[in-house]
Amino acid sequence: MTEDTLYATGAVEEDFTFNDRVAEVFDDMLNRSIPYYQTVIDGMAQLLACRLPAGATIYDLGCSTGTTLLELCRRLPDKQFRYIGIDNAPAMLDKARKKSAMFGKSSMLQFRQDDVTNCPLPEATGIVCNYTLQFLRPLTRQAFVARIHATLPEGGVFFLSEKTISHAPRLNRDFIDIYHAFKKQQGYSELEIAAKREALENVLIPFSLEENMALLHQAGFEEIEAYFKWFNFTALAALKR
């Protein structure tokens, strides 16, 4: 795993994008930037085991380097799920395929380059969006979630994990400070944290928990619960009746 030093100098040459440089260090960036990432996947795996039959097809929209699907595959070997990761960044998919081959999972995992907002999702029973929706333009998010609801069969499950904001301004500030302290504990300097935040400012636009719940309700999901929350990070599960 290559160490993430992209913003070590504090220089921000362009807005954050999922290019070759980011793909090279993305796994380290993920581990050091997303609190309790493995815990979120653990919860997802347990709910998938509860809700879906063996052999079901699960899509990861915005799969990046394939970590989520690889971890689900490792945690649920008896379910024989079919895993398909979709992303529009060739560098990320190249990394995902290499990791899949390295861990001997190529027969269980497929990775496709496509636009997650309009790609076909045949036979989808479970759909995962781990920290993906926040990168879509806000005005497109309702249609995106509605398409996911329309795609899933009755009993299908949708997982949505996101960085979130709070509409309580003082608590929101506290949450951000606590998150920055977490990143410092992972070895990032204040300079790196500030530079990364600047690079993401116009790219990652978080909604609140209430706004994400409203998207799901309006799309038609009726059973929705947050199964994990840590300050300004939330993971939701939604069932289609």
CSV table of C-alpha atoms in Angstrom, one decimal:
chain,number,residue,atom,x,y,z
A,1,MET,CA,0.0,0.0,0.0
A,2,THR,CA,1.6,3.3,-1.1
A,3,GLU,CA,1.5,6.0,1.5
A,4,ASP,CA,-0.6,9.1,0.7
A,5,THR,CA,1.6,12.1,0.5
A,6,LEU,CA,-0.3,13.9,-2.2
A,7,TYR,CA,-0.8,17.1,-0.1
A,8,ALA,CA,2.4,16.9,2.0
A,9,THR,CA,3.6,20.2,0.6
A,10,GLY,CA,0.3,22.0,1.1
A,11,ALA,CA,0.1,22.8,-2.6
A,12,VAL,CA,-3.2,22.4,-4.3
A,13,GLU,CA,-2.7,22.4,-8.1
A,14,GLU,CA,-6.2,21.4,-9.1
A,15,ASP,CA,-9.5,20.2,-7.6
A,16,PHE,CA,-9.5,16.6,-6.3
A,17,THR,CA,-10.1,14.1,-9.1
A,18,PHE,CA,-9.7,10.3,-9.2
A,19,ASN,CA,-6.7,10.2,-11.5
A,20,ASP,CA,-3.6,8.0,-11.6
A,21,ARG,CA,-1.9,9.8,-8.7
A,22,VAL,CA,-4.9,9.4,-6.5
A,23,ALA,CA,-5.4,5.7,-7.5
A,24,GLU,CA,-1.8,4.9,-6.5
A,25,VAL,CA,-2.4,6.1,-2.9
A,26,PHE,CA,-6.1,5.7,-2.6
A,27,ASP,CA,-6.2,2.6,-0.3
A,28,ASP,CA,-3.9,4.4,2.2
A,29,MET,CA,-6.0,7.6,1.8
A,30,LEU,CA,-9.2,5.6,2.5
A,31,ASN,CA,-7.9,3.9,5.6
A,32,ARG,CA,-6.6,7.1,7.1
A,33,SER,CA,-9.5,9.4,6.0
A,34,ILE,CA,-12.7,7.4,6.6
A,35,PRO,CA,-13.4,6.6,10.3
A,36,TYR,CA,-14.4,3.0,11.1
A,37,TYR,CA,-14.5,2.0,7.4
A,38,GLN,CA,-14.1,-1.7,8.2
A,39,THR,CA,-16.9,-1.4,10.8
A,40,VAL,CA,-19.2,0.0,8.2
A,41,ILE,CA,-18.4,-2.9,5.9
A,42,ASP,CA,-18.9,-5.4,8.8
A,43,GLY,CA,-22.4,-4.1,9.3
A,44,MET,CA,-23.1,-4.2,5.6
A,45,ALA,CA,-22.0,-7.8,5.4
A,46,GLN,CA,-24.2,-8.8,8.3
A,47,LEU,CA,-27.2,-7.1,6.8
A,48,LEU,CA,-26.6,-8.7,3.4
A,49,ALA,CA,-26.4,-12.1,5.1
A,50,CYS,CA,-29.7,-11.4,6.7
A,51,ARG,CA,-31.6,-10.0,3.7
A,52,LEU,CA,-30.4,-11.6,0.5
A,53,PRO,CA,-30.4,-15.2,-0.7
A,54,ALA,CA,-27.3,-17.1,-1.8
A,55,GLY,CA,-26.2,-16.2,-5.3
A,56,ALA,CA,-27.7,-12.7,-5.3
A,57,THR,CA,-26.1,-10.0,-7.5
A,58,ILE,CA,-24.6,-7.0,-5.6
A,59,TYR,CA,-23.4,-3.8,-7.3
A,60,ASP,CA,-20.9,-1.3,-5.9
A,61,LEU,CA,-21.5,2.1,-7.7
A,62,GLY,CA,-18.3,4.2,-7.5
A,63,CYS,CA,-16.3,1.1,-6.5
A,64,SER,CA,-12.9,2.9,-6.7
A,65,THR,CA,-10.2,0.3,-6.1
A,66,GLY,CA,-12.6,-2.5,-5.1
A,67,THR,CA,-12.0,-2.5,-1.4
A,68,THR,CA,-15.6,-2.8,-0.3
A,69,LEU,CA,-16.4,-5.7,-2.6
A,70,LEU,CA,-13.2,-7.5,-1.8
A,71,GLU,CA,-14.0,-7.2,1.9
A,72,LEU,CA,-17.6,-8.4,1.4
A,73,CYS,CA,-16.3,-11.3,-0.6
A,74,ARG,CA,-13.9,-12.2,2.2
A,75,ARG,CA,-16.6,-11.9,4.9
A,76,LEU,CA,-19.4,-13.8,3.1
A,77,PRO,CA,-17.8,-16.8,1.3
A,78,ASP,CA,-20.8,-19.1,1.9
A,79,LYS,CA,-23.3,-16.8,0.2
A,80,GLN,CA,-21.7,-17.1,-3.3
A,81,PHE,CA,-22.8,-13.6,-4.2
A,82,ARG,CA,-22.0,-12.2,-7.6
A,83,TYR,CA,-20.2,-8.9,-7.1
A,84,ILE,CA,-20.0,-6.2,-9.8
A,85,GLY,CA,-18.1,-2.9,-9.3
A,86,ILE,CA,-18.7,0.1,-11.5
A,87,ASP,CA,-16.6,3.3,-11.7
A,88,ASN,CA,-15.8,5.9,-14.4
A,89,ALA,CA,-12.1,6.2,-13.4
A,90,PRO,CA,-9.8,3.8,-15.4
A,91,ALA,CA,-7.0,4.1,-12.9
A,92,MET,CA,-9.2,3.0,-10.1
A,93,LEU,CA,-10.5,0.1,-12.0
A,94,ASP,CA,-7.0,-1.0,-13.0
A,95,LYS,CA,-6.1,-1.1,-9.3
A,96,ALA,CA,-9.3,-3.0,-8.4
A,97,ARG,CA,-8.6,-5.7,-11.0
A,98,LYS,CA,-5.0,-6.1,-9.8
A,99,LYS,CA,-6.1,-6.5,-6.2
A,100,SER,CA,-8.8,-8.9,-7.2
A,101,ALA,CA,-6.3,-11.1,-9.0
A,102,MET,CA,-3.8,-10.8,-6.2
A,103,PHE,CA,-6.3,-12.1,-3.7
A,104,GLY,CA,-7.6,-14.8,-6.0
A,105,LYS,CA,-11.1,-13.4,-6.3
A,106,SER,CA,-11.2,-12.6,-10.0
A,107,SER,CA,-13.8,-15.3,-10.6
A,108,MET,CA,-16.2,-13.7,-8.1
A,109,LEU,CA,-15.7,-10.1,-8.9
A,110,GLN,CA,-16.2,-8.1,-12.0
A,111,PHE,CA,-15.3,-4.4,-12.6
A,112,ARG,CA,-16.8,-2.3,-15.3
A,113,GLN,CA,-16.0,1.3,-16.5
A,114,ASP,CA,-19.3,3.2,-16.8
A,115,ASP,CA,-21.2,6.2,-15.6
A,116,VAL,CA,-22.9,5.2,-12.3
A,117,THR,CA,-25.8,7.6,-12.9
A,118,ASN,CA,-27.1,5.8,-16.0
A,119,CYS,CA,-25.4,2.4,-16.4
A,120,PRO,CA,-27.5,-0.8,-16.6
A,121,LEU,CA,-27.8,-2.8,-13.4
A,122,PRO,CA,-29.3,-6.2,-14.5
A,123,GLU,CA,-30.4,-8.6,-11.8
A,124,ALA,CA,-29.4,-6.2,-9.0
A,125,THR,CA,-30.6,-7.4,-5.6
A,126,GLY,CA,-28.2,-5.3,-3.5
A,127,ILE,CA,-26.7,-1.9,-4.4
A,128,VAL,CA,-23.9,-0.2,-2.5
A,129,CYS,CA,-22.9,3.5,-2.7
A,130,ASN,CA,-19.9,3.9,-0.3
A,131,TYR,CA,-19.0,7.6,-0.2
A,132,THR,CA,-20.1,8.1,-3.8
A,133,LEU,CA,-23.3,10.2,-3.7
A,134,GLN,CA,-21.4,13.1,-2.1
A,135,PHE,CA,-19.5,13.5,-5.4
A,136,LEU,CA,-22.6,13.8,-7.6
A,137,ARG,CA,-24.0,17.2,-8.3
A,138,PRO,CA,-26.7,17.8,-5.7
A,139,LEU,CA,-29.5,18.4,-8.3
A,140,THR,CA,-28.9,15.0,-9.8
A,141,ARG,CA,-29.0,13.0,-6.6
A,142,GLN,CA,-32.8,12.5,-6.3
A,143,ALA,CA,-33.0,11.0,-9.8
A,144,PHE,CA,-30.0,8.8,-9.0
A,145,VAL,CA,-31.6,7.4,-5.9
A,146,ALA,CA,-35.0,7.0,-7.6
A,147,ARG,CA,-33.3,4.9,-10.3
A,148,ILE,CA,-31.8,2.7,-7.7
A,149,HIS,CA,-35.2,2.1,-6.1
A,150,ALA,CA,-36.7,1.4,-9.5
A,151,THR,CA,-34.0,-1.1,-10.4
A,152,LEU,CA,-34.2,-3.2,-7.2
A,153,PRO,CA,-36.8,-5.9,-6.8
A,154,GLU,CA,-39.0,-6.2,-3.8
A,155,GLY,CA,-36.8,-7.1,-0.8
A,156,GLY,CA,-33.8,-5.5,-2.5
A,157,VAL,CA,-31.4,-3.5,-0.3
A,158,PHE,CA,-29.6,-0.3,-0.8
A,159,PHE,CA,-26.6,0.8,1.3
A,160,LEU,CA,-25.6,4.5,1.4
A,161,SER,CA,-22.5,5.6,3.3
A,162,GLU,CA,-21.7,9.3,3.3
A,163,LYS,CA,-19.8,12.1,4.9
A,164,THR,CA,-22.5,14.3,6.4
A,165,ILE,CA,-23.1,17.8,7.7
A,166,SER,CA,-25.2,18.9,10.7
A,167,HIS,CA,-27.6,21.8,10.6
A,168,ALA,CA,-26.8,22.5,14.2
A,169,PRO,CA,-24.0,25.0,13.5
A,170,ARG,CA,-22.0,24.7,16.8
A,171,LEU,CA,-22.2,20.9,16.8
A,172,ASN,CA,-21.2,20.8,13.1
A,173,ARG,CA,-18.1,22.8,13.9
A,174,ASP,CA,-17.3,20.4,16.7
A,175,PHE,CA,-17.8,17.4,14.4
A,176,ILE,CA,-15.4,18.9,11.9
A,177,ASP,CA,-12.8,19.6,14.6
A,178,ILE,CA,-13.1,16.0,15.9
A,179,TYR,CA,-12.7,14.6,12.4
A,180,HIS,CA,-9.6,16.7,11.8
A,181,ALA,CA,-8.2,15.4,15.1
A,182,PHE,CA,-8.9,11.9,13.8
A,183,LYS,CA,-6.9,12.6,10.6
A,184,LYS,CA,-4.0,14.0,12.7
A,185,GLN,CA,-4.0,10.7,14.7
A,186,GLN,CA,-3.7,8.9,11.3
A,187,GLY,CA,-0.5,10.8,10.6
A,188,TYR,CA,-1.8,13.7,8.4
A,189,SER,CA,-0.3,17.1,9.1
A,190,GLU,CA,-2.4,20.3,9.5
A,191,LEU,CA,-1.0,21.4,6.2
A,192,GLU,CA,-2.1,18.2,4.5
A,193,ILE,CA,-5.6,18.4,6.0
A,194,ALA,CA,-6.1,22.0,4.9
A,195,ALA,CA,-4.8,21.3,1.4
A,196,LYS,CA,-7.1,18.3,1.0
A,197,ARG,CA,-10.0,20.2,2.2
A,198,GLU,CA,-9.4,23.0,-0.3
A,199,ALA,CA,-9.0,20.4,-3.1
A,200,LEU,CA,-12.4,18.8,-2.2
A,201,GLU,CA,-14.3,22.1,-1.6
A,202,ASN,CA,-16.0,22.2,-4.9
A,203,VAL,CA,-16.0,18.5,-5.6
A,204,LEU,CA,-17.4,16.8,-2.4
A,205,ILE,CA,-20.7,18.4,-1.3
A,206,PRO,CA,-22.1,16.6,1.7
A,207,PHE,CA,-25.8,16.5,2.7
A,208,SER,CA,-27.1,16.1,6.2
A,209,LEU,CA,-28.5,12.8,7.5
A,210,GLU,CA,-32.0,14.2,7.2
A,211,GLU,CA,-31.5,15.3,3.6
A,212,ASN,CA,-30.2,11.8,2.6
A,213,MET,CA,-33.1,10.2,4.4
A,214,ALA,CA,-35.5,12.5,2.5
A,215,LEU,CA,-33.9,11.4,-0.8
A,216,LEU,CA,-34.5,7.8,0.1
A,217,HIS,CA,-38.1,8.3,1.2
A,218,GLN,CA,-39.0,10.4,-1.8
A,219,ALA,CA,-37.5,7.7,-4.1
A,220,GLY,CA,-39.9,5.2,-2.6
A,221,PHE,CA,-37.9,3.4,0.1
A,222,GLU,CA,-40.0,2.9,3.2
A,223,GLU,CA,-37.8,1.0,5.6
A,224,ILE,CA,-34.6,3.1,6.2
A,225,GLU,CA,-32.2,3.0,9.2
A,226,ALA,CA,-28.8,4.4,10.0
A,227,TYR,CA,-26.8,1.3,11.1
A,228,PHE,CA,-23.7,3.3,11.8
A,229,LYS,CA,-22.9,6.9,12.7
A,230,TRP,CA,-19.7,8.7,13.9
A,231,PHE,CA,-20.0,12.5,14.1
A,232,ASN,CA,-20.1,13.6,10.5
A,233,PHE,CA,-20.1,10.1,8.9
A,234,THR,CA,-23.2,8.0,8.4
A,235,ALA,CA,-24.1,4.6,6.9
A,236,LEU,CA,-27.7,3.9,6.0
A,237,ALA,CA,-29.6,0.7,4.9
A,238,ALA,CA,-32.8,1.0,2.9
A,239,LEU,CA,-35.2,-1.8,1.9
A,240,LYS,CA,-37.6,-1.9,-1.0
A,241,ARG,CA,-40.9,-3.5,-0.1
